[in-house]
PDB file of C-alpha atoms and ligand atoms in Angstrom:
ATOM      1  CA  UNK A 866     -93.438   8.684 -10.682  1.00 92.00           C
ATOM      2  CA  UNK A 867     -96.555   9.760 -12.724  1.00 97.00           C
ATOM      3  CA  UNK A 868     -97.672  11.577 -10.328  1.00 97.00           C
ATOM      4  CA  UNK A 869     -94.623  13.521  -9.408  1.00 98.00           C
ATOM      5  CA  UNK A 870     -93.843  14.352 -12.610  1.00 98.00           C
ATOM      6  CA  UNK A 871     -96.952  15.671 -13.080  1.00 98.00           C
ATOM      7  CA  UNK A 872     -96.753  18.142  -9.771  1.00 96.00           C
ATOM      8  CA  UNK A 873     -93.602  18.819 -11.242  1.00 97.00           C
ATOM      9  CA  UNK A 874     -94.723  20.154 -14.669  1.00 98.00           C
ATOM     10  CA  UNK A 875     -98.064  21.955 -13.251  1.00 96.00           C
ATOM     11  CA  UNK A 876     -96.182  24.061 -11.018  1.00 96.00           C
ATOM     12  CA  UNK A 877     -93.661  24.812 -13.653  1.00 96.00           C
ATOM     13  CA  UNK A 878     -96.819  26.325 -15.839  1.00 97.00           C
ATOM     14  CA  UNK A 879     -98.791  29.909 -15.796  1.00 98.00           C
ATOM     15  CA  UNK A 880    -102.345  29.246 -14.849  1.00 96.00           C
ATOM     16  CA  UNK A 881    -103.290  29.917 -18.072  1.00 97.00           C
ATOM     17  CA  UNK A 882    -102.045  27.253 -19.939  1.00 98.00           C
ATOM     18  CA  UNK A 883    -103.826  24.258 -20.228  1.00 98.00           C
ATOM     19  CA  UNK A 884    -101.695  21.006 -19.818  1.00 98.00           C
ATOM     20  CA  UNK A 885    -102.036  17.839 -22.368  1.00 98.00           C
ATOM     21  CA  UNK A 886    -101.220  14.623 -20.879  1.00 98.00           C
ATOM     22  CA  UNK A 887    -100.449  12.931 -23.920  1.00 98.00           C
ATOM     23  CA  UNK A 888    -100.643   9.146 -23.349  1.00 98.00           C
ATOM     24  CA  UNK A 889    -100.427   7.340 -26.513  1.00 97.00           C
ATOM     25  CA  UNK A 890     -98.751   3.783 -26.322  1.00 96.00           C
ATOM     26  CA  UNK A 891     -99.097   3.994 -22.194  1.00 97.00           C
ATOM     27  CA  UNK A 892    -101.252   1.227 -20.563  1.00 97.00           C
ATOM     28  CA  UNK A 893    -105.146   2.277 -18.779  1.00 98.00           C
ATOM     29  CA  UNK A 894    -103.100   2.216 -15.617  1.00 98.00           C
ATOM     30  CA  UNK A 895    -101.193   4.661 -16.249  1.00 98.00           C
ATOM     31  CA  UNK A 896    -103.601   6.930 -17.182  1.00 98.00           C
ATOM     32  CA  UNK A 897    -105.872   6.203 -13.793  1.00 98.00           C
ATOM     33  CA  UNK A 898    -102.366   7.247 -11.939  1.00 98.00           C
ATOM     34  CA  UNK A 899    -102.585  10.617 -14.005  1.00 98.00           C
ATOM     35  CA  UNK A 900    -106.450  10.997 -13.311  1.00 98.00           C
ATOM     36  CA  UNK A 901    -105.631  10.146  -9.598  1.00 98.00           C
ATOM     37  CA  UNK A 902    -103.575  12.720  -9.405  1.00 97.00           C
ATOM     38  CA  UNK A 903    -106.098  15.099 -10.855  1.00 97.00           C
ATOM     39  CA  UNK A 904    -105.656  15.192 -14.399  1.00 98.00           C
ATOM     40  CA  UNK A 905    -108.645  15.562 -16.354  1.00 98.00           C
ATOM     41  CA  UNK A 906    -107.023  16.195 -20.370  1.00 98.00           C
ATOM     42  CA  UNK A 907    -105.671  13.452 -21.825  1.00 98.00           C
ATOM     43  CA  UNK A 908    -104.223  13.025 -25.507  1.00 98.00           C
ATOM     44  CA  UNK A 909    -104.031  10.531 -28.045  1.00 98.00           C
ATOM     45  CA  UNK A 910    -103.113  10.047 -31.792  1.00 96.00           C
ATOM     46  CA  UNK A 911    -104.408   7.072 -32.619  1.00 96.00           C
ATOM     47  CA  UNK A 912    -107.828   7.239 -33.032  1.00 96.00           C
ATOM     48  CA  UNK A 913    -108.561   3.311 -31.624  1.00 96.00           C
ATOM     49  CA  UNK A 914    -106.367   3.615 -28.928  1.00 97.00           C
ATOM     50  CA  UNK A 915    -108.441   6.334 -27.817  1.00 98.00           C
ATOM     51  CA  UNK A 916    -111.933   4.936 -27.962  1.00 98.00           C
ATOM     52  CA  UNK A 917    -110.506   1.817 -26.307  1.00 98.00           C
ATOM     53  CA  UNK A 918    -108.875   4.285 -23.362  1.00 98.00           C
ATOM     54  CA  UNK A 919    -112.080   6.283 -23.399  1.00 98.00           C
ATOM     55  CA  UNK A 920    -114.388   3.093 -23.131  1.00 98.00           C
ATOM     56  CA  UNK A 921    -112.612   1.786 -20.236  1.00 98.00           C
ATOM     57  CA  UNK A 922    -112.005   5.356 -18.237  1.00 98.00           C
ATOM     58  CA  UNK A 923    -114.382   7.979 -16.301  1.00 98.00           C
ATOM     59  CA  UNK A 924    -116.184   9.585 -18.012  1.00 98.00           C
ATOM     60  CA  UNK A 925    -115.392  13.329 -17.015  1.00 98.00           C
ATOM     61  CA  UNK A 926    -112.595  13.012 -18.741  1.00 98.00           C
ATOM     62  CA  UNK A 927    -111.710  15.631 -21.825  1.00 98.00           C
ATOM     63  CA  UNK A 928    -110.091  13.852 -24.652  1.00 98.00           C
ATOM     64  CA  UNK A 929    -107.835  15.094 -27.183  1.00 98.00           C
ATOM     65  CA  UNK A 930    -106.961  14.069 -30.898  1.00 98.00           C
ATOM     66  CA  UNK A 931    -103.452  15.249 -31.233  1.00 97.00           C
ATOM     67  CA  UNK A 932    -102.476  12.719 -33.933  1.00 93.00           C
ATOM     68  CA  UNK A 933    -101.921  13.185 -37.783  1.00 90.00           C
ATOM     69  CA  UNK A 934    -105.925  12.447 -38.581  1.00 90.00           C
ATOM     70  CA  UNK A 935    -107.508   9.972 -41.519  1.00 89.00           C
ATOM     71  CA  UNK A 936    -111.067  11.177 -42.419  1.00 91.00           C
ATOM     72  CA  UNK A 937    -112.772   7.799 -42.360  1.00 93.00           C
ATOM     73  CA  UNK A 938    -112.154   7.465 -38.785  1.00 95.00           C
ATOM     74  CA  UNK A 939    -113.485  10.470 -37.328  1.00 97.00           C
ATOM     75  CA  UNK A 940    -116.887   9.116 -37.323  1.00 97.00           C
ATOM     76  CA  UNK A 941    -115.595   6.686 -33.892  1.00 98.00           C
ATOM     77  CA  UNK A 942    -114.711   9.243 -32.102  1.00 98.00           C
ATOM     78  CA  UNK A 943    -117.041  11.826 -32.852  1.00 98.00           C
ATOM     79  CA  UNK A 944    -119.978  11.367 -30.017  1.00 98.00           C
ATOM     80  CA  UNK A 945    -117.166  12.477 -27.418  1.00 98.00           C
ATOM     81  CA  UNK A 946    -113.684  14.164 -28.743  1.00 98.00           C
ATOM     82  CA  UNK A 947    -113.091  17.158 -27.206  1.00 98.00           C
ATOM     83  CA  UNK A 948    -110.867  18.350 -29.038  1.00 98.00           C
ATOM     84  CA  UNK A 949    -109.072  17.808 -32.375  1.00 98.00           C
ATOM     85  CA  UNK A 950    -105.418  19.473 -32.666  1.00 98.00           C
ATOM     86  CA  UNK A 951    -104.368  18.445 -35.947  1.00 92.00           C
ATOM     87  CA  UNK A 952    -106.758  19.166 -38.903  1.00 96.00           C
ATOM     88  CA  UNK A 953    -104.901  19.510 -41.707  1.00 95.00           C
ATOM     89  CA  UNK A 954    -107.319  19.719 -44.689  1.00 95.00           C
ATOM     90  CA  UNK A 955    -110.332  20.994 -45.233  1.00 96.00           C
ATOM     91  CA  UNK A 956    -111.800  18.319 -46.677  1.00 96.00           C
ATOM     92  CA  UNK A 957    -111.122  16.552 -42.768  1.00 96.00           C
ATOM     93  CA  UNK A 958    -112.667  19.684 -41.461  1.00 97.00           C
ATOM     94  CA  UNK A 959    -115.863  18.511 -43.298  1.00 98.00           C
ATOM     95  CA  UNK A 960    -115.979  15.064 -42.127  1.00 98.00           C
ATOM     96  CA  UNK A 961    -115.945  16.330 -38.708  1.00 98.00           C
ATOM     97  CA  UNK A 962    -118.587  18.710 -39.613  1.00 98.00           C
ATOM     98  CA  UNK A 963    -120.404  15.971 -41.137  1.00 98.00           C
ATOM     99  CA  UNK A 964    -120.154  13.545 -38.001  1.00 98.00           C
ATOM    100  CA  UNK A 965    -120.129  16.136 -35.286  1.00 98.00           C
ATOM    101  CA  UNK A 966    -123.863  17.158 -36.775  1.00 98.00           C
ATOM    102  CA  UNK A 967    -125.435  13.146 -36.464  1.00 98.00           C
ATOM    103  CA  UNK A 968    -124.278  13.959 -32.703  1.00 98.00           C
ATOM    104  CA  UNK A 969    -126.194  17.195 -32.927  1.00 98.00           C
ATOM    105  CA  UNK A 970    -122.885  18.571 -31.174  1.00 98.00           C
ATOM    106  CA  UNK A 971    -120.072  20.702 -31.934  1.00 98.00           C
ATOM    107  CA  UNK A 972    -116.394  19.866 -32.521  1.00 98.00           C
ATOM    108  CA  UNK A 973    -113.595  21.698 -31.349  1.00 98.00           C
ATOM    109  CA  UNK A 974    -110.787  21.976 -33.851  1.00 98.00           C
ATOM    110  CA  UNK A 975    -107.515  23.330 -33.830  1.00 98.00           C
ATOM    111  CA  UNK A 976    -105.793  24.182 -37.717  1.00 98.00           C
ATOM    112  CA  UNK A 977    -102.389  22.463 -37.407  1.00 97.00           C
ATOM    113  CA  UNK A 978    -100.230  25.496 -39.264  1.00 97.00           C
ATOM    114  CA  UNK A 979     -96.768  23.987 -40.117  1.00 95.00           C
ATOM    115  CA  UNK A 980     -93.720  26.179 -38.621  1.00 94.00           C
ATOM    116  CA  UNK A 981     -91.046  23.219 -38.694  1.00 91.00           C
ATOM    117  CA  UNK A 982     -88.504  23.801 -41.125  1.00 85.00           C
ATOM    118  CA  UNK A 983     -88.603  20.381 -41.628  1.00 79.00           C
ATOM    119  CA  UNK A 984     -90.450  18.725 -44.112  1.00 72.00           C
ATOM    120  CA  UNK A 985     -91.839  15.877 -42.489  1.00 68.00           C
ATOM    121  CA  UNK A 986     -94.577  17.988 -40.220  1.00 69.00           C
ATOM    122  CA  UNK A 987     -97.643  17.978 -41.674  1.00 84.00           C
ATOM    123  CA  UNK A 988     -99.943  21.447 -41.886  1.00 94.00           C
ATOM    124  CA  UNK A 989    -100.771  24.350 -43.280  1.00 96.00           C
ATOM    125  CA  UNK A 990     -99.193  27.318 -44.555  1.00 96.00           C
ATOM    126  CA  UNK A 991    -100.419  30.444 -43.171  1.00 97.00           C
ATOM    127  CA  UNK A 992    -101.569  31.723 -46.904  1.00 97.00           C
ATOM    128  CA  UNK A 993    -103.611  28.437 -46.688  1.00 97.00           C
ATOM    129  CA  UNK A 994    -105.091  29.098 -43.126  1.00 98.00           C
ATOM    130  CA  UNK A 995    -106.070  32.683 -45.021  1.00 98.00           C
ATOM    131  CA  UNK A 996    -107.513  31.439 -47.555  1.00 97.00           C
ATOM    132  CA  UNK A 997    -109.300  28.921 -45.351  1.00 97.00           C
ATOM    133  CA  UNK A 998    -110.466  31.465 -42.976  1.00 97.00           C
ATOM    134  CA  UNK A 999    -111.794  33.550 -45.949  1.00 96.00           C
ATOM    135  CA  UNK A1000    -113.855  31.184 -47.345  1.00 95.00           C
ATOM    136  CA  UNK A1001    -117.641  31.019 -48.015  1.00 95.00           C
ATOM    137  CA  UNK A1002    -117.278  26.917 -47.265  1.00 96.00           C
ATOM    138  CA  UNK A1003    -115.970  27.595 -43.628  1.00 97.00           C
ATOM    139  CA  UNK A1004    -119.384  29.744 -42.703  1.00 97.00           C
ATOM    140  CA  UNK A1005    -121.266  26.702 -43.618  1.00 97.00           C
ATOM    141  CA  UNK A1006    -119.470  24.331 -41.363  1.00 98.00           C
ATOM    142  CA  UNK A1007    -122.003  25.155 -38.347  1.00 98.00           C
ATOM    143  CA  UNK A1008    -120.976  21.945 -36.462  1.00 98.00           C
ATOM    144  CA  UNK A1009    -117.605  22.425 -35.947  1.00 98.00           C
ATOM    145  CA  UNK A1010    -115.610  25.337 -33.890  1.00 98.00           C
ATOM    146  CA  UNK A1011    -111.875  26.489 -35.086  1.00 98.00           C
ATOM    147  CA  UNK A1012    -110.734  27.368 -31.790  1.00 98.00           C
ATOM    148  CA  UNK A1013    -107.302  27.914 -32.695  1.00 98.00           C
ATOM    149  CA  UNK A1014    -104.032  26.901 -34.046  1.00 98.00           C
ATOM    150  CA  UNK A1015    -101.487  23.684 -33.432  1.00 98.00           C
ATOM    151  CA  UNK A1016     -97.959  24.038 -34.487  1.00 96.00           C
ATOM    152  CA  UNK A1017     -95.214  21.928 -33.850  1.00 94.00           C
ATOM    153  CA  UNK A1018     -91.266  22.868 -34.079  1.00 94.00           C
ATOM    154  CA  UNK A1019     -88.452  21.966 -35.663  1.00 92.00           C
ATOM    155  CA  UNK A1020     -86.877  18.669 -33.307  1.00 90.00           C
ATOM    156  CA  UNK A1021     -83.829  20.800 -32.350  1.00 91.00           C
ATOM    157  CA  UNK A1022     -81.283  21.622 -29.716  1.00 91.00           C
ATOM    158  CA  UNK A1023     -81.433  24.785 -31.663  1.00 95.00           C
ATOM    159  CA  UNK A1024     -82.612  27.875 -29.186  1.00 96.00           C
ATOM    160  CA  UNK A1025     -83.166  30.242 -31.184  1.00 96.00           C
ATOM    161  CA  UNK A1026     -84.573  28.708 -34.048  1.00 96.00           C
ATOM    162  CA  UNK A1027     -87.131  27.532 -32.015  1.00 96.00           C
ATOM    163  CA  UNK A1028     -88.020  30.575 -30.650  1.00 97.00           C
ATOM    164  CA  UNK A1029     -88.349  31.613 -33.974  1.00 97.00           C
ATOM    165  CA  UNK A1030     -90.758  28.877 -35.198  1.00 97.00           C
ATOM    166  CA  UNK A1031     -92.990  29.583 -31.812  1.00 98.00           C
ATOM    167  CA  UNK A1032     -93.434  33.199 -32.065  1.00 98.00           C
ATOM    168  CA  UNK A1033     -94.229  33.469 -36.113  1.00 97.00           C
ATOM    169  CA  UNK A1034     -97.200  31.520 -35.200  1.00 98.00           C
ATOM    170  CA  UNK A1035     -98.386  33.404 -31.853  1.00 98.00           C
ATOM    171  CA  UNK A1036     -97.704  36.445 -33.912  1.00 98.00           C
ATOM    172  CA  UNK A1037    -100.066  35.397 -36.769  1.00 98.00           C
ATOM    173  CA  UNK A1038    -102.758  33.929 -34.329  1.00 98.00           C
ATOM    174  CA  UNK A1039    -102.965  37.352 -32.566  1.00 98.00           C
ATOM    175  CA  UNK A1040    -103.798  38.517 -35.985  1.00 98.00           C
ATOM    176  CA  UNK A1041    -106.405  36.415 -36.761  1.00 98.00           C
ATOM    177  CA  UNK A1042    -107.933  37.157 -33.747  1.00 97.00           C
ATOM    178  CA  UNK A1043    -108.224  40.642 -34.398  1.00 97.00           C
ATOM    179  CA  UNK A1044    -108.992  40.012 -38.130  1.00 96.00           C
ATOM    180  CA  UNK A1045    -111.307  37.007 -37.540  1.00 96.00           C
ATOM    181  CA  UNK A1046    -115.284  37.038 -37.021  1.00 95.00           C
ATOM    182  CA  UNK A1047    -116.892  33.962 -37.825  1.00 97.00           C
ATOM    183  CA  UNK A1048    -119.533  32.330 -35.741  1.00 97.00           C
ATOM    184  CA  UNK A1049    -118.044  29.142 -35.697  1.00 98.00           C
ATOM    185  CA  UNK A1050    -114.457  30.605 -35.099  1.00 98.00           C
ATOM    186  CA  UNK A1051    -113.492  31.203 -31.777  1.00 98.00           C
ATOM    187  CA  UNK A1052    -109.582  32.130 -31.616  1.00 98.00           C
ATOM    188  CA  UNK A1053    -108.622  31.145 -28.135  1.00 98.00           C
ATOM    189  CA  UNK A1054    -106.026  27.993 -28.159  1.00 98.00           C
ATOM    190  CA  UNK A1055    -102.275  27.924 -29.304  1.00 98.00           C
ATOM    191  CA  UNK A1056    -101.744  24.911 -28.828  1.00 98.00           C
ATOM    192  CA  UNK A1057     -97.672  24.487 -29.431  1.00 98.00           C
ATOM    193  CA  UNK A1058     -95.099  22.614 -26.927  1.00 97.00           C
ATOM    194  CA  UNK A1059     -94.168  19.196 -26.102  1.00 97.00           C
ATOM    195  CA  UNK A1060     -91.793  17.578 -23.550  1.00 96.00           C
ATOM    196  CA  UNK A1061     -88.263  19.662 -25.069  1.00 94.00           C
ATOM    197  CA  UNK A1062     -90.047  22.378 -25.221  1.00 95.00           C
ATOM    198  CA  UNK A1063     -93.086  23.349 -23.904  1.00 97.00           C
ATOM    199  CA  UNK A1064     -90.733  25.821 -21.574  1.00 97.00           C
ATOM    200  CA  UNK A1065     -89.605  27.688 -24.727  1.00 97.00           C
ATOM    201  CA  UNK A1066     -93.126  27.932 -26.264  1.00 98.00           C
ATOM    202  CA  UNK A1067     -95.054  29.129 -22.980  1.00 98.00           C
ATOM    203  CA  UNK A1068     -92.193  32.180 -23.358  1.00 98.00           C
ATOM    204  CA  UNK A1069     -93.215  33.190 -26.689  1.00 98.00           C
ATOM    205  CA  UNK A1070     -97.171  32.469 -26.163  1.00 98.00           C
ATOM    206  CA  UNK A1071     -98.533  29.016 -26.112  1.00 98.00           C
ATOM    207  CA  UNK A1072    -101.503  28.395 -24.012  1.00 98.00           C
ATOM    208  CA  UNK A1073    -101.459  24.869 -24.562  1.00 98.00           C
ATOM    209  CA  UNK A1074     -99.027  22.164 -24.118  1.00 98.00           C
ATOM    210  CA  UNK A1075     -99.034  18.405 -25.232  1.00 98.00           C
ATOM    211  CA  UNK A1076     -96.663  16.920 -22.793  1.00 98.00           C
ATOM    212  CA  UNK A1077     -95.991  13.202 -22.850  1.00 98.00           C
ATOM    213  CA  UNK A1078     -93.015  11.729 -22.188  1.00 97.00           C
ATOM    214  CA  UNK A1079     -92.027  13.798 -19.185  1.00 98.00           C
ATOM    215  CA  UNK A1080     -94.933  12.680 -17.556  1.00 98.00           C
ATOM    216  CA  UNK A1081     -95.331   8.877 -18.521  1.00 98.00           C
ATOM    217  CA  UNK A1082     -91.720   8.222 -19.031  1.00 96.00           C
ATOM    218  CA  UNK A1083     -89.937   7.493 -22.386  1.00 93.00           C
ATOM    219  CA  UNK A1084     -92.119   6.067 -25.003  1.00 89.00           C
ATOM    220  CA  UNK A1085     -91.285   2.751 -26.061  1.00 78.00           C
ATOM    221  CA  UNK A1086     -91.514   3.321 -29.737  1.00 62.00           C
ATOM    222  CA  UNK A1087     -91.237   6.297 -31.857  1.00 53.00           C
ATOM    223  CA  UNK A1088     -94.975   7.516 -32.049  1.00 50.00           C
TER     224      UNK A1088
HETATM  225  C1  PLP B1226     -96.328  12.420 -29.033  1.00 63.32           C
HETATM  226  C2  PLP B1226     -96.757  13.815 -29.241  1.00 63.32           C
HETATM  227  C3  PLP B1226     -96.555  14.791 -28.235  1.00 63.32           C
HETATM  228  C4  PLP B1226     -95.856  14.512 -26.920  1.00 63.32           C
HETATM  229  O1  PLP B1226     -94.488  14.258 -27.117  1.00 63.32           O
HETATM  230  P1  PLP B1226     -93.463  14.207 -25.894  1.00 63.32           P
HETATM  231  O2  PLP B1226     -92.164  14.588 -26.500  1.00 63.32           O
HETATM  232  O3  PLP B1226     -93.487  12.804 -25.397  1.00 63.32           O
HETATM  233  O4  PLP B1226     -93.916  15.156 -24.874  1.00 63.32           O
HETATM  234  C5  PLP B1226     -97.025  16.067 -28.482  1.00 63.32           C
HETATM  235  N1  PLP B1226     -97.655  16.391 -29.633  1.00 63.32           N
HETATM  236  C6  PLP B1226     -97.874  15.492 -30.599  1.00 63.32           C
HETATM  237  C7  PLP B1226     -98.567  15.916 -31.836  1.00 63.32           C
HETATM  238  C8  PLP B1226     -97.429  14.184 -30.443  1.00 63.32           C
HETATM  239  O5  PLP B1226     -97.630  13.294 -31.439  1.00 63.32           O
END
């Protein structure tokens, strides 16, 4: 069904909007069905489970951190993340600095910004992502890239307040972008959607979706 479901979601998408598969908990084989079906972005939030998948997998794939991150692990998945959705501190934002430069590469981050009305979603506030964005620490950080923003909703039935939580933060990214000129700050990804709702935050201006469940079925614990 991996496949199918995949077909599925990719010709419910724009163009423009880059699909996630996230995989977490799912076996290798699973993922091969994906990639044999021509998926090429695959994401993960633990950051073992990752290197193990990305050991044993071709190597053209583009892998994504997506998972609430601890600093003294960056440094094993550094030599080939692709990108990482959920930096929440800027003290993380260092360590990948830190471990992107004894790569000589650069990481691709995204700022997680919390919109949830919940209080259990980690991220910042916008003031925060200001402040962060204004600061003379940022411009030194030559090894990393903020490419954008992740936010994740409210888990709710609730329409409306979804839309809500979705288009505060694709209203404040298109601000940035017009505000922002850093050399190592590129504002191109909103990353925002997952299986309930990656519909509802396409139509109010995500560009990226993390989709996992309605691909790889349900998820046999809550991850
Ligand atoms: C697990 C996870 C997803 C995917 O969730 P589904 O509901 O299975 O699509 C998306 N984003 C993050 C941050 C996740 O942890």
């Amino acid at each position: 069904m991996i496949k199918e479901n995949l077909l599925e979601i990719k010709k419910s998408i724009p163009e423009n909007v880059t699909l996630v598969a996230v995989s977490k908990t799912k076996p290798i084989e699973d993922l091969q069905e994906a990639y044999a079906a021509g998926q090429r972005i695959f994401g993960e939030n633990k950051i073992q489970e990752m290197v193990d998948k990305y050991d044993a997998l071709p190597k053209d794939i583009q892998w994504h951190m997506i998972g609430h991150l601890q600093s003294n692990k960056v440094k094993y998945m550094a030599h080939f993340v692709d990108l990482i959705h959920g930096v929440d501190k800027f003290s993380t934002l260092k360590e990948i600095n830190k471990q992107a430069k004894k790569h000589d590469k650069v990481i691709n981050c995204l700022l997680q910004v919390k919109i949830a009305k919940e209080d259990t979603k980690f991220g910042f506030s916008f003031d925060e992502i200001d402040e962060i964005l204004a600061s003379e620490e940022l411009v030194g950080l030559k090894n990393i890239k903020v490419a954008g923003f992740m936010g994740m909703a409210t888990f709710t039935d609730n329409k409306q307040q979804l839309e809500e939580e979705f288009s505060s933060l694709k209203t404040f990214f298109d601000l940035k972008k017009t505000q922002v000129d850093l050399d190592n700050c590129e504002l191109q990804t909103l990353s925002m959607g997952m299986s309930g709702d990656y519909t509802l935050a396409i139509e109010n201006g995500s560009n990226m979706v993390r989709v996992g469940s309605s691909i790889f079925g349900q998820r046999n614990y809550n991850a």
